[in-house]
Coordinates of C-alpha atoms in Angstrom, one line a residue:
M1 CA 0.0 0.0 0.0
L2 CA 1.2 3.5 -0.7
T3 CA 2.6 5.3 2.4
S4 CA 2.6 9.0 2.9
H5 CA 5.7 11.0 3.8
H6 CA 5.3 14.7 4.9
Q7 CA 8.0 17.2 4.2
G8 CA 7.7 21.0 4.5
S9 CA 9.1 23.4 1.9
V10 CA 11.6 26.2 2.8
K11 CA 10.3 29.7 2.1
R12 CA 12.7 32.0 0.3
P13 CA 12.1 35.6 -0.9
R14 CA 11.8 35.7 -4.6
K15 CA 11.7 38.7 -7.0
E16 CA 9.7 36.9 -9.5
K17 CA 7.5 33.8 -9.8
L18 CA 9.6 30.8 -10.8
T19 CA 8.6 28.6 -13.6
V20 CA 10.1 25.4 -14.9
H21 CA 11.6 27.4 -17.7
H22 CA 13.5 29.5 -15.2
L23 CA 15.1 26.6 -13.4
R24 CA 18.2 24.7 -14.0
F25 CA 17.6 20.9 -14.1
S26 CA 18.8 20.2 -10.6
Q27 CA 16.7 23.0 -9.2
Y28 CA 13.7 21.6 -11.2
L29 CA 14.2 18.2 -9.6
A30 CA 14.3 19.7 -6.1
V31 CA 11.1 21.7 -6.6
L32 CA 9.4 18.6 -8.2
A33 CA 10.4 16.5 -5.2
L34 CA 8.9 19.1 -2.8
I35 CA 5.7 19.2 -4.8
I36 CA 5.3 15.5 -4.8
L37 CA 6.1 15.1 -1.1
T38 CA 3.4 17.5 0.0
P39 CA 0.0 16.0 1.0
T40 CA -1.6 17.5 -2.2
G41 CA 1.2 16.1 -4.3
L42 CA 1.0 12.7 -2.7
K43 CA -2.8 12.7 -3.3
A44 CA -2.2 13.5 -6.9
Q45 CA 0.4 10.8 -7.2
T46 CA -1.9 8.3 -5.6
D47 CA -4.8 9.3 -7.9
T48 CA -2.6 9.0 -11.0
R49 CA -1.3 5.6 -10.0
L50 CA -4.8 4.4 -9.1
E51 CA -6.3 5.6 -12.4
G52 CA -3.5 4.0 -14.4
L53 CA -4.0 0.7 -12.6
K54 CA -7.8 0.9 -13.1
D55 CA -7.3 1.3 -16.9
E56 CA -5.0 -1.7 -16.8
A57 CA -7.4 -3.8 -14.8
L58 CA -10.2 -3.1 -17.3
R59 CA -8.0 -4.4 -20.1
M60 CA -6.9 -7.4 -18.1
V61 CA -10.5 -8.4 -17.1
E62 CA -11.6 -8.0 -20.7
E63 CA -8.9 -10.4 -21.8
D64 CA -10.4 -13.0 -19.3
A65 CA -13.8 -13.0 -21.0
K66 CA -13.3 -16.7 -21.8
M67 CA -12.8 -17.6 -18.1
V68 CA -15.9 -15.7 -17.2
Q69 CA -17.9 -17.6 -19.8
E70 CA -16.5 -21.0 -18.6
I71 CA -17.3 -20.4 -15.0
V72 CA -20.8 -19.2 -15.7
D73 CA -21.6 -22.1 -18.0
M74 CA -20.0 -24.7 -15.7
L75 CA -21.9 -23.7 -12.6
F76 CA -25.1 -23.5 -14.7
S77 CA -24.7 -27.1 -15.7
F78 CA -24.2 -28.3 -12.1
G79 CA -27.6 -26.8 -11.0
E80 CA -27.0 -27.8 -7.3
L81 CA -29.4 -27.0 -4.5
G82 CA -28.6 -25.4 -1.2
F83 CA -26.2 -27.2 1.2
Q84 CA -25.4 -29.7 -1.6
E85 CA -23.1 -27.5 -3.8
F86 CA -20.2 -29.9 -3.8
E87 CA -19.4 -29.9 -7.6
T88 CA -19.4 -26.1 -7.4
Q89 CA -17.1 -26.2 -4.4
R90 CA -14.7 -28.6 -6.1
Y91 CA -14.6 -26.6 -9.3
L92 CA -14.2 -23.1 -7.9
T93 CA -11.7 -24.0 -5.2
G94 CA -9.7 -25.8 -7.8
I95 CA -9.4 -22.6 -9.8
L96 CA -8.5 -20.5 -6.8
E97 CA -6.0 -23.0 -5.4
D98 CA -4.3 -23.2 -8.8
H99 CA -3.8 -19.4 -8.5
G100 CA -2.2 -19.4 -5.1
F101 CA -5.2 -19.0 -2.8
E102 CA -5.3 -20.9 0.5
I103 CA -8.5 -22.9 0.7
E104 CA -10.5 -23.9 3.8
L105 CA -13.3 -26.4 3.3
G106 CA -16.3 -27.2 5.5
V107 CA -16.4 -23.7 6.9
A108 CA -18.9 -23.0 9.8
G109 CA -20.0 -26.6 10.0
M110 CA -21.3 -26.7 6.4
P111 CA -19.5 -29.3 4.3
S112 CA -20.2 -27.5 1.0
A113 CA -19.0 -24.1 2.3
W114 CA -15.5 -22.8 1.8
T115 CA -13.2 -19.8 1.9
A116 CA -10.3 -18.8 -0.3
R117 CA -7.7 -16.3 0.9
W118 CA -4.5 -14.7 -0.5
S119 CA -2.5 -12.0 1.2
N120 CA 0.3 -9.6 0.2
G121 CA 2.6 -7.6 2.3
S122 CA 1.0 -6.6 5.6
G123 CA -2.2 -8.3 4.5
S124 CA -4.3 -5.2 5.4
P125 CA -7.0 -4.3 4.5
V126 CA -8.9 -7.5 4.2
I127 CA -11.6 -7.3 1.4
A128 CA -14.1 -10.2 1.1
L129 CA -15.9 -11.0 -2.1
G130 CA -19.1 -13.1 -1.8
S131 CA -21.8 -14.4 -4.1
D132 CA -24.5 -17.1 -3.8
V133 CA -24.1 -20.4 -5.6
D134 CA -27.2 -22.5 -5.0
G135 CA -30.0 -23.3 -7.4
I136 CA -33.8 -23.6 -7.4
P137 CA -35.9 -26.9 -7.4
Q138 CA -37.6 -27.9 -10.6
S139 CA -36.2 -24.9 -12.6
N140 CA -34.0 -26.9 -15.0
Q141 CA -34.1 -25.2 -18.4
K142 CA -32.3 -25.1 -21.7
P143 CA -30.4 -21.8 -21.9
G144 CA -31.2 -19.5 -24.9
V145 CA -34.6 -21.0 -25.4
A146 CA -37.3 -18.4 -24.8
Y147 CA -40.0 -20.8 -23.6
R148 CA -40.3 -23.8 -21.2
D149 CA -37.9 -26.5 -22.4
P150 CA -36.0 -28.3 -19.7
I151 CA -32.9 -30.3 -20.2
L152 CA -34.2 -32.8 -17.6
S153 CA -37.9 -32.3 -16.6
M154 CA -38.4 -31.5 -12.9
A155 CA -34.7 -31.4 -12.2
P156 CA -33.0 -28.6 -10.2
G157 CA -31.5 -25.7 -12.1
H158 CA -30.3 -22.1 -11.8
G159 CA -33.7 -20.4 -11.8
E160 CA -32.2 -17.3 -10.1
G161 CA -28.9 -17.1 -11.8
H162 CA -26.6 -17.8 -8.9
N163 CA -24.3 -19.5 -11.3
S164 CA -22.8 -16.2 -12.4
G165 CA -21.7 -14.3 -9.3
Q166 CA -18.5 -16.2 -8.5
A167 CA -17.3 -15.6 -12.1
V168 CA -17.6 -11.9 -11.3
N169 CA -15.7 -12.2 -8.1
I170 CA -13.0 -14.7 -9.1
V171 CA -12.0 -13.0 -12.4
A172 CA -11.9 -9.6 -10.6
A173 CA -9.8 -11.0 -7.8
L174 CA -7.3 -12.9 -9.9
N175 CA -6.5 -9.8 -12.0
V176 CA -6.3 -7.5 -9.0
K177 CA -4.0 -10.1 -7.3
E178 CA -1.7 -9.9 -10.3
L179 CA -1.5 -6.1 -10.0
M180 CA -1.0 -6.3 -6.2
E181 CA 1.9 -8.7 -6.6
R182 CA 3.6 -6.5 -9.3
E183 CA 3.0 -3.2 -7.6
D184 CA 3.7 -4.3 -4.0
I185 CA 0.2 -3.4 -2.8
D186 CA -0.7 -4.6 0.7
G187 CA -3.9 -6.4 1.4
T188 CA -5.9 -9.7 1.6
L189 CA -8.4 -11.0 -0.9
M190 CA -11.0 -13.4 0.5
I191 CA -13.6 -15.2 -1.6
W192 CA -16.5 -17.0 -0.1
P193 CA -19.8 -18.5 -1.3
G194 CA -23.4 -17.9 -0.2
I195 CA -24.4 -21.5 0.6
A196 CA -28.1 -22.3 0.7
E197 CA -29.2 -18.7 0.2
E198 CA -32.6 -19.9 -0.9
Q199 CA -33.0 -21.4 2.5
L200 CA -31.3 -18.3 4.2
G201 CA -29.2 -21.0 5.7
S202 CA -25.5 -20.0 5.9
K203 CA -24.5 -16.4 6.4
A204 CA -25.6 -16.0 10.0
F205 CA -23.5 -19.1 10.8
F206 CA -20.5 -17.5 8.9
V207 CA -20.9 -14.4 11.2
R208 CA -21.4 -16.4 14.4
D209 CA -18.4 -18.6 13.8
G210 CA -16.0 -15.8 13.1
V211 CA -15.4 -16.3 9.4
F212 CA -15.5 -12.5 8.8
D213 CA -13.8 -11.4 12.0
D214 CA -10.8 -9.8 10.3
V215 CA -12.7 -8.5 7.2
D216 CA -12.6 -4.7 6.6
V217 CA -15.2 -4.6 3.8
N218 CA -17.5 -7.2 2.2
L219 CA -18.3 -6.8 -1.4
F220 CA -21.2 -9.0 -2.3
T221 CA -22.6 -9.5 -5.8
H222 CA -26.0 -10.7 -7.1
V223 CA -27.4 -11.2 -10.5
S224 CA -29.9 -8.8 -11.9
S225 CA -31.0 -7.4 -15.3
N226 CA -29.1 -4.1 -14.7
F227 CA -26.4 -2.6 -12.6
S228 CA -27.4 -1.2 -9.3
V229 CA -26.1 -0.5 -5.8
T230 CA -27.8 1.0 -2.8
W231 CA -26.9 2.3 0.6
G232 CA -28.7 2.5 3.9
H233 CA -31.8 0.4 4.8
T234 CA -32.5 -1.1 1.4
S235 CA -35.6 -3.1 0.3
G236 CA -36.1 -6.6 1.5
N237 CA -37.4 -8.0 4.8
A238 CA -35.8 -9.7 7.7
L239 CA -36.7 -13.4 8.0
V240 CA -36.9 -16.5 10.2
S241 CA -37.2 -19.9 8.5
A242 CA -38.6 -22.5 11.0
Q243 CA -39.9 -26.0 11.0
F244 CA -42.5 -27.3 13.5
R245 CA -42.6 -31.0 14.0
F246 CA -45.5 -32.7 15.8
T247 CA -45.7 -36.3 17.1
G248 CA -48.9 -38.3 17.7
E249 CA -50.1 -41.9 17.7
T250 CA -50.9 -44.2 14.7
A251 CA -54.1 -46.1 14.3
H252 CA -56.1 -47.6 11.5
S253 CA -57.8 -44.7 9.8
A254 CA -61.0 -46.6 9.2
G255 CA -61.0 -49.4 11.8
S256 CA -60.1 -47.4 14.9
P257 CA -59.4 -43.8 14.2
W258 CA -60.5 -42.8 17.7
R259 CA -57.4 -44.5 19.0
G260 CA -55.1 -42.3 16.9
K261 CA -53.6 -38.8 17.5
S262 CA -53.0 -37.2 14.2
A263 CA -49.8 -35.0 13.9
L264 CA -51.2 -34.0 10.5
D265 CA -54.3 -32.5 12.2
A266 CA -51.9 -30.5 14.4
I267 CA -50.0 -28.9 11.5
M268 CA -53.2 -28.2 9.6
L269 CA -54.7 -26.4 12.7
L270 CA -51.4 -24.4 13.0
A271 CA -51.6 -23.4 9.3
Q272 CA -55.3 -22.5 9.7
A273 CA -54.6 -20.4 12.8
W274 CA -51.9 -18.6 10.9
E275 CA -54.3 -17.7 8.1
Y276 CA -56.6 -16.1 10.7
K277 CA -53.6 -14.2 12.1
R278 CA -52.6 -13.0 8.7
E279 CA -55.4 -10.4 8.5
H280 CA -54.0 -8.7 11.6
L281 CA -50.4 -8.4 10.3
R282 CA -48.9 -5.3 8.8
P283 CA -48.7 -4.8 5.0
P284 CA -44.9 -5.3 4.8
Q285 CA -45.1 -8.8 6.3
R286 CA -44.8 -11.9 4.1
S287 CA -45.4 -15.4 5.4
H288 CA -45.7 -18.7 3.6
Y289 CA -45.4 -22.4 4.4
I290 CA -45.3 -25.9 3.0
I291 CA -46.0 -29.3 4.5
V292 CA -42.7 -31.2 4.5
E293 CA -44.1 -34.4 6.1
G294 CA -47.7 -35.2 6.4
G295 CA -47.9 -39.0 7.0
D296 CA -47.1 -42.1 5.1
Q297 CA -50.4 -43.3 3.6
P298 CA -54.1 -42.4 4.1
N299 CA -55.2 -45.5 6.0
V300 CA -52.7 -44.8 8.8
V301 CA -53.3 -41.9 11.2
P302 CA -50.0 -39.8 10.8
Q303 CA -47.7 -40.2 13.8
T304 CA -45.4 -37.4 12.7
A305 CA -45.9 -34.3 10.6
T306 CA -43.8 -31.2 9.9
I307 CA -44.7 -27.8 8.6
W308 CA -42.1 -25.3 7.3
F309 CA -42.7 -21.5 7.7
Y310 CA -41.0 -18.4 6.4
F311 CA -41.8 -15.4 8.6
R312 CA -40.8 -12.0 7.1
E313 CA -41.0 -8.4 8.4
V314 CA -39.0 -5.2 8.0
D315 CA -36.8 -5.8 11.1
Y316 CA -35.6 -8.1 13.8
P317 CA -38.2 -7.3 16.5
R318 CA -41.2 -7.7 14.3
V319 CA -40.0 -11.0 12.9
V320 CA -39.5 -12.3 16.5
E321 CA -43.1 -11.3 17.2
M322 CA -44.3 -13.4 14.3
Y323 CA -42.2 -16.3 15.3
D324 CA -43.4 -16.1 18.9
A325 CA -47.0 -16.0 17.8
A326 CA -46.6 -19.1 15.7
K327 CA -45.0 -20.9 18.7
L328 CA -48.1 -20.1 20.8
M329 CA -50.3 -21.4 18.0
A330 CA -48.3 -24.6 17.8
R331 CA -48.9 -25.2 21.5
G332 CA -52.6 -24.7 21.0
A333 CA -52.7 -27.0 18.0
A334 CA -50.9 -29.7 20.1
M335 CA -53.5 -29.3 22.9
M336 CA -56.4 -29.5 20.5
T337 CA -55.2 -32.8 18.9
G338 CA -53.6 -34.5 21.9
T339 CA -50.2 -34.5 20.1
E340 CA -46.9 -33.1 21.2
I341 CA -44.5 -30.6 19.7
D342 CA -41.4 -32.7 18.9
T343 CA -39.2 -29.8 17.7
I344 CA -39.3 -26.2 16.7
M345 CA -36.2 -25.7 14.6
T346 CA -34.8 -22.5 13.2
V347 CA -33.7 -23.6 9.8
G348 CA -32.4 -20.2 8.5
S349 CA -32.6 -16.5 9.2
A350 CA -31.8 -13.1 7.7
W351 CA -31.6 -9.6 9.1
N352 CA -32.8 -6.8 6.9
R353 CA -30.0 -5.2 4.9
H354 CA -28.2 -2.0 5.6
F355 CA -25.4 -1.1 3.1
S356 CA -22.4 1.2 3.4
K357 CA -22.8 4.6 1.9
P358 CA -19.1 5.3 1.2
V359 CA -18.5 1.9 -0.4
A360 CA -21.7 2.2 -2.4
E361 CA -20.7 5.6 -3.7
V362 CA -17.3 4.3 -4.9
T363 CA -19.0 1.3 -6.5
Q364 CA -21.5 3.5 -8.3
M365 CA -18.7 5.6 -9.8
N366 CA -17.1 2.4 -11.1
I367 CA -20.5 1.2 -12.5
E368 CA -20.8 4.4 -14.4
R369 CA -17.3 4.1 -15.7
V370 CA -17.8 0.5 -17.0
G371 CA -21.3 1.0 -18.3
L372 CA -23.7 -1.6 -19.6
P373 CA -22.5 -4.3 -22.2
E374 CA -23.2 -3.8 -25.8
W375 CA -26.2 -6.1 -26.4
S376 CA -26.4 -7.8 -29.8
G377 CA -29.6 -8.2 -31.8
E378 CA -29.7 -11.8 -30.8
D379 CA -29.6 -10.9 -27.1
V380 CA -32.4 -8.4 -27.4
A381 CA -34.5 -10.9 -29.5
L382 CA -34.1 -13.5 -26.7
A383 CA -35.3 -11.0 -24.1
N384 CA -38.2 -9.8 -26.2
G385 CA -39.2 -13.4 -27.0
L386 CA -39.3 -14.4 -23.4
Q387 CA -41.2 -11.3 -22.3
R388 CA -43.7 -11.9 -25.1
D389 CA -44.1 -15.6 -24.1
L390 CA -44.7 -14.6 -20.5
G391 CA -47.3 -12.0 -21.5
Q392 CA -45.1 -9.2 -20.4
E393 CA -44.3 -5.9 -22.1
E394 CA -41.5 -6.3 -24.6
R395 CA -38.8 -4.1 -23.3
G396 CA -35.7 -6.0 -24.3
L397 CA -32.5 -5.3 -22.3
P398 CA -31.5 -2.2 -20.4
T399 CA -29.6 0.5 -22.1
Q400 CA -29.0 3.0 -19.2
V401 CA -27.4 2.6 -15.8
P402 CA -29.6 3.7 -12.9
P403 CA -28.4 6.2 -10.3
L404 CA -27.3 5.3 -6.9
R405 CA -30.2 4.6 -4.6
G406 CA -30.5 5.6 -0.9
P407 CA -32.6 4.2 1.9
I408 CA -36.2 3.1 1.4
N409 CA -39.1 5.0 2.8
L410 CA -40.3 2.6 5.5
A411 CA -43.6 4.5 5.8
N412 CA -44.5 3.4 2.2
Y413 CA -42.8 0.1 2.2
S414 CA -44.9 -2.9 1.3
G415 CA -42.6 -5.8 1.9
G416 CA -40.5 -8.2 -0.2
G417 CA -37.9 -10.9 -0.3
S418 CA -35.0 -11.5 2.0
D419 CA -31.3 -12.2 1.8
D420 CA -29.0 -13.3 4.6
I421 CA -26.3 -10.9 3.5
G422 CA -28.3 -8.7 5.9
D423 CA -26.6 -10.5 8.8
V424 CA -23.2 -9.7 7.3
S425 CA -24.1 -6.1 6.7
W426 CA -24.8 -5.5 10.4
N427 CA -21.3 -6.7 11.3
M428 CA -19.0 -4.9 8.9
P429 CA -19.2 -2.4 6.0
T430 CA -21.0 -4.3 3.2
I431 CA -22.7 -3.6 -0.1
T432 CA -24.4 -5.7 -2.8
M433 CA -23.5 -4.8 -6.4
R434 CA -26.1 -6.1 -8.8
Y435 CA -24.8 -6.8 -12.3
P436 CA -26.7 -7.2 -15.6
A437 CA -26.5 -10.9 -16.4
N438 CA -30.2 -11.7 -16.7
M439 CA -33.3 -10.4 -18.6
P440 CA -36.2 -8.3 -17.2
G441 CA -39.6 -9.9 -17.0
G442 CA -39.1 -13.2 -15.2
P443 CA -41.2 -14.0 -12.1
G444 CA -38.2 -15.0 -10.0
H445 CA -37.3 -18.4 -8.7
N446 CA -38.5 -19.9 -12.0
W447 CA -37.3 -21.7 -15.1
A448 CA -37.7 -18.4 -17.0
N449 CA -35.1 -16.8 -14.9
G450 CA -32.6 -19.4 -16.0
I451 CA -33.0 -18.9 -19.7
A452 CA -30.3 -16.2 -20.1
M453 CA -27.9 -17.7 -17.6
A454 CA -25.6 -19.6 -19.9
T455 CA -25.9 -17.3 -22.9
P456 CA -24.0 -14.2 -24.1
I457 CA -26.3 -12.1 -21.9
A458 CA -24.9 -13.7 -18.8
H459 CA -21.4 -13.8 -20.1
K460 CA -21.3 -10.1 -21.0
G461 CA -23.1 -9.0 -17.9
S462 CA -20.8 -11.0 -15.6
L463 CA -17.8 -9.7 -17.4
A464 CA -19.0 -6.1 -16.9
G465 CA -19.6 -7.0 -13.2
A466 CA -16.1 -8.3 -12.9
K467 CA -14.7 -5.0 -14.2
V468 CA -16.7 -3.0 -11.7
Q469 CA -15.6 -5.4 -8.9
A470 CA -11.9 -5.1 -9.9
L471 CA -12.1 -1.3 -9.9
T472 CA -13.7 -1.2 -6.5
L473 CA -11.1 -3.5 -5.1
L474 CA -8.4 -1.2 -6.3
D475 CA -10.1 1.8 -4.7
L476 CA -10.3 0.0 -1.4
F477 CA -6.7 -1.2 -1.5
L478 CA -5.1 2.0 -2.7
D479 CA -7.3 4.7 -1.1
G480 CA -7.3 4.0 2.6
Q481 CA -9.7 6.9 3.2
T482 CA -12.6 4.8 1.6
V483 CA -12.1 2.0 4.1
E484 CA -11.8 4.5 7.0
A485 CA -15.0 6.3 5.8
A486 CA -16.8 3.0 5.6
W487 CA -16.1 2.2 9.2
D488 CA -17.0 5.7 10.3
Y489 CA -20.4 5.4 8.6
F490 CA -20.8 1.9 10.1
N491 CA -20.0 2.9 13.7
D492 CA -21.4 6.4 13.8
V493 CA -24.5 6.1 11.5
Q494 CA -25.6 2.6 10.9
M495 CA -25.0 1.2 14.4
A496 CA -25.7 4.5 16.3
D497 CA -29.0 3.1 17.7
M498 CA -28.9 -0.5 16.7
T499 CA -27.5 -3.7 18.3
Y500 CA -27.2 -6.8 16.2
T501 CA -28.8 -9.9 17.8
P502 CA -28.7 -13.0 15.7
F503 CA -31.9 -15.1 15.2
I504 CA -29.8 -18.2 15.7
T505 CA -28.5 -19.4 19.0
P506 CA -24.9 -20.5 19.9
D507 CA -26.2 -24.1 19.8
D508 CA -28.1 -24.0 16.5
K509 CA -26.6 -26.0 13.6
P510 CA -26.9 -25.4 9.9
A511 CA -29.6 -27.5 8.2
I512 CA -27.1 -29.4 6.0
W513 CA -29.5 -32.2 5.5
L514 CA -31.8 -30.0 3.4
N515 CA -32.0 -31.0 -0.3
E516 CA -29.8 -34.1 0.3
G517 CA -32.5 -36.5 -1.0
I518 CA -33.4 -34.3 -4.0
M519 CA -29.7 -34.1 -5.2
A520 CA -29.2 -37.8 -4.5
Q521 CA -32.1 -38.4 -6.9
W522 CA -30.9 -36.1 -9.6
R523 CA -27.1 -35.7 -9.5
E524 CA -26.2 -38.8 -11.5
R525 CA -28.9 -38.0 -14.0
M526 CA -27.6 -34.5 -14.4
R527 CA -23.9 -35.5 -14.6
P528 CA -23.9 -36.4 -18.4
F529 CA -25.0 -32.8 -19.0
Y530 CA -22.1 -31.1 -17.2
Y531 CA -20.4 -28.6 -19.4
D532 CA -17.1 -29.9 -21.0
P533 CA -15.0 -26.8 -22.0
S534 CA -12.3 -29.1 -23.5
R535 CA -14.7 -30.2 -26.2
Y536 CA -17.2 -27.3 -26.6
D537 CA -16.6 -23.6 -26.7
T538 CA -19.9 -22.8 -24.9
Y539 CA -22.6 -24.7 -23.1
L540 CA -25.0 -23.6 -25.9
E541 CA -22.8 -25.4 -28.4
Q542 CA -22.6 -28.5 -26.2
L543 CA -26.4 -28.7 -26.0
G544 CA -26.8 -28.0 -29.7
I545 CA -29.0 -24.9 -29.1
E546 CA -29.4 -22.3 -31.8
Y547 CA -29.1 -18.8 -30.2
P548 CA -31.7 -17.5 -29.7
T549 CA -34.5 -20.0 -30.0
I550 CA -37.8 -18.2 -29.9
R551 CA -41.4 -19.4 -30.2
T552 CA -42.7 -18.7 -33.7
R553 CA -46.3 -19.9 -33.3
P554 CA -48.9 -17.1 -33.2
I555 CA -50.5 -15.7 -30.1
S556 CA -54.0 -17.1 -29.4
E557 CA -56.9 -15.9 -27.2
D558 CA -58.3 -17.4 -24.1
A559 CA -62.0 -17.8 -23.3
L560 CA -62.2 -14.1 -22.2
G561 CA -60.6 -12.8 -25.4
R562 CA -57.2 -12.0 -23.8
S563 CA -54.1 -12.6 -25.9
V564 CA -52.0 -15.5 -24.5
P565 CA -49.0 -17.4 -26.0
N566 CA -49.5 -20.9 -27.2
R567 CA -47.9 -23.4 -24.8
H568 CA -46.5 -26.8 -25.5

């Protein structure tokens, strides 16, 4: 890292203003040294060096476009669900280990989790780069095909685009690492994955178990259809994910049902009670559930049953209120059915997000410097084709970068999704940089959101994201004021009237058993479709897909005369 040396200049009376043209060469060098060694001169020197390295980083990342494409396509082909991201772990840590990073596997009690670290000089500051890597159940989809067409029907897939973020981080980090080695820049690069983000299952455990204890700034990335970065209390709710398991007594459902105690009845009563409660909750809340276990067969009174809830509200206290209310309802359901509550398990959790203003401002400047990719006619045609097929307005792909966004107005906030990066953001300066690797118009957590994710849209958008990430890394490593300002904001503004209290307890363990059965069912069937970059330039080529493939059949009308696309 650059160090500053302060040296005052000697004042001498002069008859006239000296210019370079008036000085002998030795005098010129002396004056130049004095100029450079003043604070203003050092700042200018630092800025000049930083700008030069940024220009170089942009060229270097551009030259790694092939690596971006291969990482994006490879992870897309794995399509692994949360807590089961083992192919992803093996592949990404292999790349990083080959480039000199120190790998730790099984971090925070999660076998598919990992960290990769590399340090230079003093090792300070420590900048972490994170991105989620898990997929969505039943979202398997052929890339580049603008309608429902799975590679394997009902299989998992990347229906949110989590296959792209680590390409952004890794390519940025490898190129910045090269510059740090050459230029003797102090610092540590740390790369980590968001494991089981769809279950909100990992980041609170990373925080609790000290994975980020020495991190100065956390730069998180997430796929989107455009660039964006925010600061302050951003959109998105806090969340608790919890399972309620009841136990009862079996009996013959027809022969002697009065001798049974139905655990299924208990969870149905709990669900119904929550539906009555829903009317009396605030508009920002979101709550939803599924029945994980409801019995074995109809002619046996269910002895065990499990219901899985997500409780969401704008902040920690309100989520706790929802969770506590559900626990009371569970006790009532058990009393009404003569069953017992076997376990109430916190499966995952997420605080609401608060992002660093100084880091967001620097990132926004870098976003504006990089700009959006140049979309081809084929890229826009794919986007329009999907939007048309989904009955959405045809708006193609974005052409303008949005401005930096500040805190949301909680008085008008109507709720939304959650991300456990929130827990990280309340423990150190953090931002999420969204990058343009997907298409507008998808419903989210859906096969449609995977269509672009192994196409030139994802490749170009992830490459642009890697450029922004590289520039921001250089800002943080070379301009110590940004890191200092980030911590000033964190301590004096963000945490001024807030104390972070995790939803999880010291004894809670990650739900690493989640999705184990699903991936055991699908992994070997998906393996023949893993991307092979030694034989094929792209995953589209491997699958034999013409880009783009768009539905050509005409739009029909439904019974009410509304235009709808024809379906297979």
